[in-house]
Amino acid sequence: MYKAISSLSGRCAALTRGSCSMPCLAYFHRASGALCQKSAFKPPSTDVPEMPPCNFSPEKYTGMSKDRMIEIRRQNCNPMTMKVTYYKKPVFIHQGYMQWLWDVDGRRYLDLFAGVATVSVGHCHPKVTAAAEQQLKKLWHTTNIYVYPTLHEYCEKLASHFPDPLKVIYLTNSGSESNDLAILMARLHTGNNDIITLRGSYHGGSPQTIGLTSNAAYKYPVASGFDSTNTMCPDVFRGPWGGSHCRDSPVQTIRECTCAQGHCMANEQYIAQLKETFATSVPNRIAAFFGEPIQGVGGAVQYPKNYLKDAYKLVRERGGICVADEVQTGFGRTGSHFWGFQGHDVIPDMVTMAKGIGNGFPMGAVVTTPEIAASFAKGLHFNTFGGNPLACAVASSVLDTIKEDDTQQNSLRVGTYLMTELAKLRDKYEIIGDVRGKGLQIGVEMVRDKASRDPLPPEAMAEIFEDVKDMGVLIGKGAIYGQTFRIKPPMCITKEDVDFFMAVFDKSVRNYMEKR
């Protein structure tokens, strides 16, 4: 099977050795990833959807062989590295640019997972890369024991994106570290210990945050995360209650709804479950409630529209503070707002973030109120790398780029288009149960059938997943049973990219259905 990329049309892919100036030649891309050149143009095969053009030429890979990389991965990397490796035939990534990745063989992929919702403005975005290079020539590292401009420039800039009183910032290196610190600050400030999170949540993999995380796949049979309690996730597709008007999303569930306008029975039921948790599982005073505005690892699960607002009220009545985990939803990814919590019409007491903050550069942050921050000063806390000059320069450039490139609006515009197109496939195929999300934080939940809503088995998910990859698109998986495809690309993707993905995904699902 061959995939033609015509130089006659001036749409030569970057993997065709750069120049598109030879009018009598066409390059062909084998399904195996190899490149062929033919002297006569042949119409492209309809078997594989045509990938949009790219005007970037990656460097030729001359490094270690794939066999040697796998050998080292097995022998010298922790076994967990091999355990989390995607695909039966892994992707060997060599280079990236904006929404594109290239493997060591020169094959190009449309990246719709962004290193797990981490690359916000695009791989190796020229503006961010330039900022990093400029800082590297000045100062790589110093710490908070000294005063240096980039830290203060960035903190002021980041604080400007928050409403009062969320104006005090502590910089970290990751989301787990940010949530770890938030746990400590919440307990110090309130004098209470117990923390509530939602089932299906993911708040990190450190010994403390594993207690907040509610997914058995990430749990170990050792003590971790004391005084953490999980309550029912208000999932309006898979949960006991839900309807066709529950979520703040361009696409609603296929479940019927008899609620009067402005009244959500599902929300009332899920809030009743939270009240039951308060009555049975925690003391009458708690430290905090952690909630993702849209669940990330949990499969882009969205809650009824007023759930967080009602939950925050109950938490505060019991002395707790409300923490919004924006590790995956922040920095304009939801499109309608810069922060996911803003879409719920709430103001948390603390916000944690990472991933998109540095476009892939290791960084995180905890933003809170002056009062909560003051409680943290009861002891001494020091972070060697948090807020280092290089991280602050990169993160500052990311904020500038989001504004200059209109990234948030692109996320809303392209994400809404993608969800509405995916909804058409949901109506077409029995195994696509739900399409949900906001902006470019999207989940596609796969089921055995729409009536039962039982998860599509892992082997079926893997088959579709592999097929999508083989046609040139990288997506993610998540949810408690691994039944949801996660689509969280760099926020620079285009509608043309969406059309390509839709053709690929449609073909992959159809391939599976025909075999079944």
Short mmCIF file of C-alpha atoms in Angstrom, two decimals:
data_model
loop_
_atom_site.label_atom_id
_atom_site.label_comp_id
_atom_site.label_asym_id
_atom_site.label_seq_id
_atom_site.Cartn_x
_atom_site.Cartn_y
_atom_site.Cartn_z
CA MET A 1 0.00 0.00 0.00
CA TYR A 2 1.36 3.39 -0.95
CA LYS A 3 0.49 6.88 0.19
CA ALA A 4 1.22 9.54 -2.40
CA ILE A 5 2.39 13.01 -1.46
CA SER A 6 2.37 14.99 -4.66
CA SER A 7 5.01 17.61 -5.37
CA LEU A 8 2.94 18.65 -8.38
CA SER A 9 0.40 20.28 -6.08
CA GLY A 10 3.10 22.04 -4.07
CA ARG A 11 1.98 20.14 -0.99
CA CYS A 12 5.06 18.10 -0.28
CA ALA A 13 5.24 16.82 3.27
CA ALA A 14 8.26 17.81 5.32
CA LEU A 15 9.39 14.24 5.49
CA THR A 16 10.05 14.28 1.73
CA ARG A 17 13.51 15.72 2.28
CA GLY A 18 12.41 19.34 2.43
CA SER A 19 12.26 20.90 -1.00
CA CYS A 20 9.12 20.71 -3.11
CA SER A 21 10.70 22.34 -6.13
CA MET A 22 11.10 19.32 -8.43
CA PRO A 23 7.95 19.30 -10.59
CA CYS A 24 8.43 15.93 -12.25
CA LEU A 25 8.92 13.83 -9.13
CA ALA A 26 6.56 12.46 -6.54
CA TYR A 27 7.47 10.86 -3.23
CA PHE A 28 5.59 7.90 -1.88
CA HIS A 29 5.24 6.81 1.71
CA ARG A 30 4.92 3.13 2.45
CA ALA A 31 2.73 1.97 5.32
CA SER A 32 5.95 0.70 6.90
CA GLY A 33 7.26 4.25 7.17
CA ALA A 34 9.83 3.96 4.35
CA LEU A 35 10.06 6.60 1.64
CA CYS A 36 10.08 5.86 -2.06
CA GLN A 37 10.62 8.17 -5.00
CA LYS A 38 8.98 7.56 -8.36
CA SER A 39 9.61 9.44 -11.57
CA ALA A 40 5.98 9.45 -12.70
CA PHE A 41 3.11 10.78 -10.61
CA LYS A 42 0.53 8.23 -9.54
CA PRO A 43 -2.81 9.24 -7.97
CA PRO A 44 -2.83 8.70 -4.21
CA SER A 45 -4.36 5.57 -2.82
CA THR A 46 -7.73 6.01 -1.18
CA ASP A 47 -6.82 3.38 1.40
CA VAL A 48 -5.05 5.83 3.69
CA PRO A 49 -6.39 9.36 4.27
CA GLU A 50 -4.10 12.09 3.00
CA MET A 51 -2.10 13.94 5.63
CA PRO A 52 -2.15 17.76 5.53
CA PRO A 53 1.03 19.41 4.23
CA CYS A 54 3.84 20.67 6.44
CA ASN A 55 6.57 23.10 5.40
CA PHE A 56 9.07 22.04 8.06
CA SER A 57 11.96 19.72 7.23
CA PRO A 58 13.27 17.58 10.11
CA GLU A 59 16.90 16.70 10.45
CA LYS A 60 17.90 13.29 9.17
CA TYR A 61 18.23 10.83 12.03
CA THR A 62 21.68 9.24 12.31
CA GLY A 63 21.59 8.01 15.90
CA MET A 64 21.10 4.76 17.75
CA SER A 65 19.21 1.91 16.08
CA LYS A 66 15.69 1.06 17.15
CA ASP A 67 16.77 -2.41 18.26
CA ARG A 68 19.48 -0.93 20.46
CA MET A 69 17.05 1.56 22.01
CA ILE A 70 14.65 -1.24 22.92
CA GLU A 71 17.52 -3.30 24.30
CA ILE A 72 18.58 -0.44 26.57
CA ARG A 73 14.98 0.26 27.47
CA ARG A 74 14.62 -3.31 28.69
CA GLN A 75 18.01 -3.61 30.42
CA ASN A 76 18.82 -0.18 31.83
CA CYS A 77 15.51 1.67 32.18
CA ASN A 78 13.22 0.84 35.05
CA PRO A 79 10.68 -1.84 34.01
CA MET A 80 7.95 0.76 34.46
CA THR A 81 9.31 2.55 31.38
CA MET A 82 8.60 -0.51 29.26
CA LYS A 83 5.27 -1.09 30.97
CA VAL A 84 3.90 2.32 29.98
CA THR A 85 5.23 2.17 26.41
CA TYR A 86 2.41 2.75 23.93
CA TYR A 87 1.67 0.40 21.02
CA LYS A 88 2.61 -3.13 20.04
CA LYS A 89 4.97 -1.50 17.54
CA PRO A 90 6.31 1.52 19.46
CA VAL A 91 6.85 4.93 17.91
CA PHE A 92 10.49 6.04 17.97
CA ILE A 93 10.26 9.83 18.11
CA HIS A 94 13.11 11.88 16.70
CA GLN A 95 11.90 15.46 16.25
CA GLY A 96 8.86 17.67 16.65
CA TYR A 97 7.54 20.93 15.25
CA MET A 98 4.21 22.53 16.24
CA GLN A 99 1.52 19.79 15.89
CA TRP A 100 3.84 17.35 14.10
CA LEU A 101 6.23 14.61 15.22
CA TRP A 102 8.72 12.64 13.14
CA ASP A 103 10.07 9.21 13.93
CA VAL A 104 13.61 8.00 13.32
CA ASP A 105 12.61 6.71 9.88
CA GLY A 106 11.35 10.13 8.80
CA ARG A 107 7.67 9.29 9.06
CA ARG A 108 5.47 12.19 10.12
CA TYR A 109 2.64 11.95 12.68
CA LEU A 110 -0.12 14.33 13.65
CA ASP A 111 0.24 14.61 17.41
CA LEU A 112 -3.16 14.77 19.09
CA PHE A 113 -1.92 13.87 22.56
CA ALA A 114 0.80 16.51 23.04
CA GLY A 115 2.97 14.44 25.34
CA VAL A 116 -0.08 13.85 27.58
CA ALA A 117 -1.69 17.29 27.26
CA THR A 118 1.65 18.97 27.92
CA VAL A 119 2.73 20.69 24.71
CA SER A 120 0.45 23.71 24.75
CA VAL A 121 1.52 26.09 21.96
CA GLY A 122 3.34 23.60 19.74
CA HIS A 123 6.45 21.42 19.68
CA CYS A 124 9.59 23.56 19.51
CA HIS A 125 7.50 26.69 18.95
CA PRO A 126 9.93 29.23 17.45
CA LYS A 127 9.07 31.98 19.95
CA VAL A 128 9.44 29.74 22.98
CA THR A 129 12.59 28.14 21.60
CA ALA A 130 14.12 31.58 21.04
CA ALA A 131 13.31 32.61 24.62
CA ALA A 132 14.97 29.44 25.96
CA GLU A 133 18.06 29.97 23.82
CA GLN A 134 18.37 33.59 24.91
CA GLN A 135 18.13 32.64 28.61
CA LEU A 136 20.60 29.77 28.20
CA LYS A 137 23.22 32.33 27.13
CA LYS A 138 22.63 34.38 30.30
CA LEU A 139 21.93 32.16 33.29
CA TRP A 140 20.81 28.55 33.56
CA HIS A 141 20.33 28.15 37.24
CA THR A 142 20.13 29.91 40.53
CA THR A 143 17.63 29.54 43.37
CA ASN A 144 15.22 31.56 45.47
CA ILE A 145 17.98 32.42 47.94
CA TYR A 146 18.91 35.11 45.40
CA VAL A 147 16.76 37.69 43.62
CA TYR A 148 16.74 37.40 39.82
CA PRO A 149 14.49 39.14 37.26
CA THR A 150 12.92 36.19 35.41
CA LEU A 151 11.24 34.80 38.55
CA HIS A 152 9.55 38.08 39.38
CA GLU A 153 8.67 38.93 35.79
CA TYR A 154 6.96 35.59 35.43
CA CYS A 155 5.13 35.61 38.76
CA GLU A 156 3.70 39.05 38.02
CA LYS A 157 2.62 37.93 34.54
CA LEU A 158 1.04 34.68 35.76
CA ALA A 159 -0.77 36.45 38.63
CA SER A 160 -2.38 38.83 36.12
CA HIS A 161 -4.32 35.87 34.70
CA PHE A 162 -6.08 35.18 38.03
CA PRO A 163 -8.95 36.91 39.79
CA ASP A 164 -8.51 38.29 43.29
CA PRO A 165 -7.53 36.99 45.80
CA LEU A 166 -5.54 34.34 43.88
CA LYS A 167 -2.32 36.32 43.57
CA VAL A 168 0.42 34.47 45.49
CA ILE A 169 2.56 31.96 43.58
CA TYR A 170 4.99 29.20 44.48
CA LEU A 171 6.80 27.60 41.54
CA THR A 172 7.55 23.88 41.34
CA ASN A 173 8.70 21.35 38.75
CA SER A 174 5.66 19.12 38.11
CA GLY A 175 1.97 18.56 38.72
CA SER A 176 2.56 15.89 41.36
CA GLU A 177 4.86 18.26 43.21
CA SER A 178 2.31 21.08 42.97
CA ASN A 179 -0.49 18.93 44.37
CA ASP A 180 1.82 17.57 47.05
CA LEU A 181 2.52 21.12 48.15
CA ALA A 182 -1.17 22.03 47.99
CA ILE A 183 -1.98 19.17 50.39
CA LEU A 184 0.56 20.48 52.87
CA MET A 185 -0.64 24.08 52.57
CA ALA A 186 -4.30 23.07 52.97
CA ARG A 187 -3.58 21.09 56.12
CA LEU A 188 -1.41 23.82 57.59
CA HIS A 189 -3.98 26.51 56.93
CA THR A 190 -7.09 24.67 58.12
CA GLY A 191 -5.56 22.59 60.91
CA ASN A 192 -7.49 19.63 59.49
CA ASN A 193 -6.24 16.51 57.70
CA ASP A 194 -8.99 14.92 55.59
CA ILE A 195 -9.15 15.52 51.87
CA ILE A 196 -11.91 14.56 49.44
CA THR A 197 -11.45 13.84 45.74
CA LEU A 198 -13.63 12.37 43.01
CA ARG A 199 -13.49 8.76 41.83
CA GLY A 200 -11.59 8.44 38.59
CA SER A 201 -9.43 11.46 39.43
CA TYR A 202 -5.71 11.72 38.90
CA HIS A 203 -3.69 14.19 40.98
CA GLY A 204 -0.20 12.73 40.73
CA GLY A 205 2.03 9.77 41.43
CA SER A 206 3.99 10.84 44.52
CA PRO A 207 3.44 8.97 47.80
CA GLN A 208 1.08 11.72 48.99
CA THR A 209 -0.83 12.40 45.78
CA ILE A 210 -1.42 8.70 45.10
CA GLY A 211 -3.83 8.98 48.02
CA LEU A 212 -5.81 11.62 46.11
CA THR A 213 -5.71 9.69 42.84
CA SER A 214 -8.69 7.37 42.44
CA ASN A 215 -7.76 4.78 39.84
CA ALA A 216 -6.57 1.31 40.86
CA ALA A 217 -4.05 1.16 38.02
CA TYR A 218 -1.96 3.82 39.79
CA LYS A 219 -2.21 2.33 43.28
CA TYR A 220 0.45 0.25 45.03
CA PRO A 221 -0.07 -2.22 47.90
CA VAL A 222 1.77 0.03 50.35
CA ALA A 223 0.66 2.82 52.66
CA SER A 224 0.34 6.16 50.88
CA GLY A 225 -1.65 9.36 51.07
CA PHE A 226 -3.26 9.24 54.51
CA ASP A 227 -6.73 10.69 55.24
CA SER A 228 -7.86 10.81 51.61
CA THR A 229 -11.44 9.90 50.70
CA ASN A 230 -12.97 9.48 47.25
CA THR A 231 -16.59 10.37 46.55
CA MET A 232 -18.78 9.43 43.57
CA CYS A 233 -17.74 11.10 40.33
CA PRO A 234 -20.68 13.01 38.81
CA ASP A 235 -20.23 11.36 35.41
CA VAL A 236 -23.41 12.10 33.48
CA PHE A 237 -22.67 9.46 30.84
CA ARG A 238 -21.48 6.43 32.82
CA GLY A 239 -22.85 7.32 36.25
CA PRO A 240 -26.29 6.45 37.64
CA TRP A 241 -27.74 9.84 36.70
CA GLY A 242 -27.36 12.00 33.65
CA GLY A 243 -29.23 13.56 30.79
CA SER A 244 -28.99 15.49 27.57
CA HIS A 245 -28.60 18.97 29.09
CA CYS A 246 -26.18 18.38 31.96
CA ARG A 247 -22.78 19.49 30.74
CA ASP A 248 -21.10 22.65 29.56
CA SER A 249 -20.06 21.16 26.23
CA PRO A 250 -20.92 21.49 22.53
CA VAL A 251 -21.91 17.82 22.66
CA GLN A 252 -24.28 16.29 25.22
CA THR A 253 -24.86 12.67 26.17
CA ILE A 254 -27.25 10.40 24.31
CA ARG A 255 -29.21 9.84 27.56
CA GLU A 256 -32.70 11.28 27.69
CA CYS A 257 -33.51 14.10 30.08
CA THR A 258 -36.86 15.10 31.58
CA CYS A 259 -35.58 17.92 33.79
CA ALA A 260 -37.22 21.31 33.59
CA GLN A 261 -35.08 24.10 32.21
CA GLY A 262 -32.65 25.41 34.85
CA HIS A 263 -33.14 22.33 37.02
CA CYS A 264 -30.77 19.35 36.96
CA MET A 265 -31.88 16.24 38.79
CA ALA A 266 -28.51 14.56 38.09
CA ASN A 267 -26.63 17.33 39.86
CA GLU A 268 -28.91 17.05 42.88
CA GLN A 269 -28.31 13.30 43.07
CA TYR A 270 -24.53 13.61 42.82
CA ILE A 271 -24.46 16.38 45.43
CA ALA A 272 -26.54 14.08 47.66
CA GLN A 273 -23.78 11.49 47.27
CA LEU A 274 -21.20 14.06 48.35
CA LYS A 275 -23.34 14.88 51.40
CA GLU A 276 -23.45 11.15 52.15
CA THR A 277 -19.65 11.08 52.05
CA PHE A 278 -19.53 13.95 54.53
CA ALA A 279 -21.98 12.12 56.78
CA THR A 280 -20.22 8.76 56.75
CA SER A 281 -16.57 8.93 55.74
CA VAL A 282 -14.83 12.06 57.07
CA PRO A 283 -14.80 14.16 60.27
CA ASN A 284 -17.05 17.18 60.46
CA ARG A 285 -14.05 19.40 59.64
CA ILE A 286 -11.89 18.71 56.57
CA ALA A 287 -8.78 20.18 55.01
CA ALA A 288 -9.65 20.33 51.31
CA PHE A 289 -11.52 19.18 48.26
CA PHE A 290 -9.43 18.58 45.12
CA GLY A 291 -11.19 18.56 41.76
CA GLU A 292 -10.14 18.75 38.13
CA PRO A 293 -12.47 21.08 36.17
CA ILE A 294 -12.58 18.29 33.59
CA GLN A 295 -11.02 14.96 34.53
CA GLY A 296 -7.88 14.25 32.52
CA VAL A 297 -6.58 10.72 33.02
CA GLY A 298 -10.15 9.82 34.00
CA GLY A 299 -11.22 10.29 30.37
CA ALA A 300 -12.27 13.95 29.96
CA VAL A 301 -15.23 13.41 32.30
CA GLN A 302 -17.43 16.48 32.73
CA TYR A 303 -19.75 17.16 35.64
CA PRO A 304 -23.25 18.68 35.74
CA LYS A 305 -23.05 22.44 35.26
CA ASN A 306 -23.49 23.50 38.90
CA TYR A 307 -21.75 20.59 40.59
CA LEU A 308 -18.49 22.31 41.52
CA LYS A 309 -20.31 25.43 42.71
CA ASP A 310 -22.50 23.37 45.05
CA ALA A 311 -19.57 21.18 46.13
CA TYR A 312 -17.41 24.18 46.98
CA LYS A 313 -20.16 25.55 49.22
CA LEU A 314 -20.40 22.28 51.16
CA VAL A 315 -16.63 22.01 51.53
CA ARG A 316 -16.27 25.53 52.86
CA GLU A 317 -19.07 24.96 55.36
CA ARG A 318 -16.87 22.21 56.82
CA GLY A 319 -13.77 24.34 57.09
CA GLY A 320 -12.09 23.02 53.95
CA ILE A 321 -10.45 24.86 51.10
CA CYS A 322 -11.24 24.19 47.45
CA VAL A 323 -8.38 23.25 45.13
CA ALA A 324 -8.72 23.35 41.34
CA ASP A 325 -6.25 20.98 39.68
CA GLU A 326 -5.58 22.75 36.36
CA VAL A 327 -2.65 20.56 35.34
CA GLN A 328 -4.45 19.51 32.15
CA THR A 329 -7.21 22.11 31.75
CA GLY A 330 -5.24 25.33 32.25
CA PHE A 331 -3.74 27.89 29.88
CA GLY A 332 -6.71 28.16 27.53
CA ARG A 333 -7.10 24.50 26.68
CA THR A 334 -10.85 24.52 27.34
CA GLY A 335 -11.23 27.39 24.88
CA SER A 336 -14.01 29.33 26.56
CA HIS A 337 -11.78 30.38 29.48
CA PHE A 338 -8.12 30.58 30.39
CA TRP A 339 -8.71 28.36 33.43
CA GLY A 340 -11.08 25.43 33.60
CA PHE A 341 -12.56 26.55 36.93
CA GLN A 342 -13.88 29.72 35.28
CA GLY A 343 -16.23 27.59 33.20
CA HIS A 344 -17.88 26.44 36.43
CA ASP A 345 -18.40 30.00 37.71
CA VAL A 346 -16.34 29.37 40.85
CA ILE A 347 -13.22 30.85 42.42
CA PRO A 348 -11.14 28.21 44.20
CA ASP A 349 -8.90 28.89 47.18
CA MET A 350 -5.93 27.30 45.49
CA VAL A 351 -4.99 26.37 41.92
CA THR A 352 -2.35 23.83 40.92
CA MET A 353 -0.85 23.61 37.44
CA ALA A 354 1.95 22.08 35.36
CA LYS A 355 2.16 20.47 31.89
CA GLY A 356 1.12 23.28 29.51
CA ILE A 357 2.71 25.93 31.73
CA GLY A 358 6.09 25.29 30.08
CA ASN A 359 5.06 23.74 26.75
CA GLY A 360 6.93 20.59 27.77
CA PHE A 361 9.61 22.20 29.91
CA PRO A 362 9.44 20.77 33.47
CA MET A 363 7.56 23.29 35.59
CA GLY A 364 4.58 23.60 37.90
CA ALA A 365 2.96 26.14 40.19
CA VAL A 366 0.64 26.59 43.15
CA VAL A 367 -1.41 29.78 43.18
CA THR A 368 -3.33 30.74 46.29
CA THR A 369 -4.50 33.57 48.52
CA PRO A 370 -2.25 35.70 50.76
CA GLU A 371 -3.85 34.18 53.88
CA ILE A 372 -3.20 30.56 52.85
CA ALA A 373 0.29 31.42 51.67
CA ALA A 374 1.06 33.00 55.06
CA SER A 375 0.22 29.71 56.79
CA PHE A 376 2.85 27.99 54.67
CA ALA A 377 5.53 30.23 56.20
CA LYS A 378 5.13 28.50 59.58
CA GLY A 379 8.01 26.23 58.59
CA LEU A 380 10.86 26.36 56.07
CA HIS A 381 10.40 24.98 52.56
CA PHE A 382 13.02 25.08 49.83
CA ASN A 383 12.87 23.95 46.22
CA THR A 384 16.20 23.74 44.38
CA PHE A 385 14.86 23.88 40.83
CA GLY A 386 11.41 25.44 41.24
CA GLY A 387 11.22 28.78 39.46
CA ASN A 388 14.74 28.60 38.04
CA PRO A 389 15.67 31.28 35.46
CA LEU A 390 15.37 28.99 32.45
CA ALA A 391 11.95 27.63 33.45
CA CYS A 392 10.63 31.14 34.12
CA ALA A 393 11.88 32.44 30.76
CA VAL A 394 10.23 29.55 28.93
CA ALA A 395 6.95 29.84 30.84
CA SER A 396 6.85 33.60 30.33
CA SER A 397 7.25 33.11 26.60
CA VAL A 398 4.42 30.53 26.65
CA LEU A 399 2.05 33.11 28.16
CA ASP A 400 3.10 35.65 25.53
CA THR A 401 2.67 33.13 22.73
CA ILE A 402 -0.82 32.09 23.87
CA LYS A 403 -1.84 35.74 23.55
CA GLU A 404 0.04 36.54 20.34
CA ASP A 405 -1.04 33.39 18.50
CA ASP A 406 -4.64 33.59 19.74
CA THR A 407 -4.17 30.05 21.02
CA GLN A 408 -7.14 30.01 23.38
CA GLN A 409 -9.56 31.07 20.65
CA ASN A 410 -8.09 28.48 18.29
CA SER A 411 -8.65 25.87 20.97
CA LEU A 412 -12.30 26.87 21.20
CA ARG A 413 -12.86 27.13 17.46
CA VAL A 414 -11.04 23.98 16.34
CA GLY A 415 -12.05 21.98 19.42
CA THR A 416 -15.74 22.73 18.92
CA TYR A 417 -15.45 21.72 15.28
CA LEU A 418 -13.69 18.48 16.23
CA MET A 419 -16.31 17.55 18.83
CA THR A 420 -19.24 18.21 16.52
CA GLU A 421 -17.60 16.05 13.85
CA LEU A 422 -16.92 13.29 16.38
CA ALA A 423 -20.56 13.44 17.43
CA LYS A 424 -21.49 12.50 13.87
CA LEU A 425 -19.36 9.37 14.19
CA ARG A 426 -20.98 8.63 17.54
CA ASP A 427 -24.34 8.62 15.79
CA LYS A 428 -22.90 6.41 13.05
CA TYR A 429 -21.22 3.70 15.13
CA GLU A 430 -22.70 1.62 17.94
CA ILE A 431 -19.37 1.36 19.75
CA ILE A 432 -18.85 5.12 20.15
CA GLY A 433 -20.83 5.83 23.30
CA ASP A 434 -19.95 9.40 24.21
CA VAL A 435 -18.11 12.44 22.91
CA ARG A 436 -17.38 15.15 25.46
CA GLY A 437 -15.14 17.98 26.50
CA LYS A 438 -14.46 21.64 25.89
CA GLY A 439 -11.95 23.22 23.57
CA LEU A 440 -9.13 20.76 23.00
CA GLN A 441 -9.73 18.68 26.13
CA ILE A 442 -11.75 15.89 24.51
CA GLY A 443 -12.75 12.33 25.33
CA VAL A 444 -14.34 9.68 23.11
CA GLU A 445 -15.73 6.86 25.23
CA MET A 446 -15.97 3.49 23.50
CA VAL A 447 -18.59 0.92 24.50
CA ARG A 448 -19.72 -2.57 23.57
CA ASP A 449 -23.09 -1.06 22.72
CA LYS A 450 -24.97 2.12 23.59
CA ALA A 451 -27.71 0.34 25.53
CA SER A 452 -25.43 -1.24 28.13
CA ARG A 453 -22.66 1.40 28.04
CA ASP A 454 -20.28 -1.41 29.03
CA PRO A 455 -16.66 -0.47 28.23
CA LEU A 456 -15.19 -1.67 24.95
CA PRO A 457 -12.70 -4.44 25.85
CA PRO A 458 -8.98 -3.56 26.06
CA GLU A 459 -8.05 -5.70 23.08
CA ALA A 460 -10.57 -3.87 20.90
CA MET A 461 -9.35 -0.49 22.13
CA ALA A 462 -5.78 -1.55 21.36
CA GLU A 463 -6.71 -2.61 17.82
CA ILE A 464 -8.29 0.75 16.97
CA PHE A 465 -5.52 2.61 18.79
CA GLU A 466 -2.82 0.86 16.77
CA ASP A 467 -4.68 1.38 13.50
CA VAL A 468 -4.98 5.13 14.12
CA LYS A 469 -1.23 5.28 14.78
CA ASP A 470 -0.41 3.28 11.66
CA MET A 471 -2.29 5.86 9.59
CA GLY A 472 -0.26 8.69 11.08
CA VAL A 473 -2.13 10.01 14.13
CA LEU A 474 -1.14 9.78 17.80
CA ILE A 475 -3.90 9.91 20.42
CA GLY A 476 -4.12 8.81 24.06
CA LYS A 477 -6.19 6.46 26.18
CA GLY A 478 -7.62 6.82 29.65
CA ALA A 479 -10.52 6.30 32.07
CA ILE A 480 -10.83 3.68 34.80
CA TYR A 481 -11.26 0.81 32.33
CA GLY A 482 -9.07 2.30 29.61
CA GLN A 483 -12.16 2.74 27.44
CA THR A 484 -11.80 6.39 26.46
CA PHE A 485 -9.66 7.83 23.70
CA ARG A 486 -8.11 11.09 24.88
CA ILE A 487 -7.60 13.90 22.36
CA LYS A 488 -5.53 16.75 23.80
CA PRO A 489 -3.30 18.09 21.04
CA PRO A 490 -1.01 21.10 20.87
CA MET A 491 -3.44 24.01 20.69
CA CYS A 492 -2.13 25.09 17.29
CA ILE A 493 -3.91 22.39 15.28
CA THR A 494 -6.13 23.40 12.37
CA LYS A 495 -9.47 22.34 10.93
CA GLU A 496 -7.54 20.67 8.11
CA ASP A 497 -5.78 18.55 10.72
CA VAL A 498 -9.17 17.69 12.22
CA ASP A 499 -10.48 16.57 8.83
CA PHE A 500 -7.48 14.29 8.43
CA PHE A 501 -7.95 12.79 11.88
CA MET A 502 -11.66 12.30 11.31
CA ALA A 503 -10.97 10.34 8.13
CA VAL A 504 -8.40 8.22 9.98
CA PHE A 505 -10.60 7.59 13.01
CA ASP A 506 -13.63 6.80 10.87
CA LYS A 507 -11.61 4.28 8.88
CA SER A 508 -10.11 2.72 12.03
CA VAL A 509 -13.49 2.23 13.69
CA ARG A 510 -14.95 0.91 10.44
CA ASN A 511 -12.05 -1.54 10.09
CA TYR A 512 -12.75 -2.88 13.57
CA MET A 513 -16.50 -3.10 13.02
CA GLU A 514 -16.04 -5.01 9.78
CA LYS A 515 -13.80 -7.55 11.53
CA ARG A 516 -16.24 -7.88 14.40
#
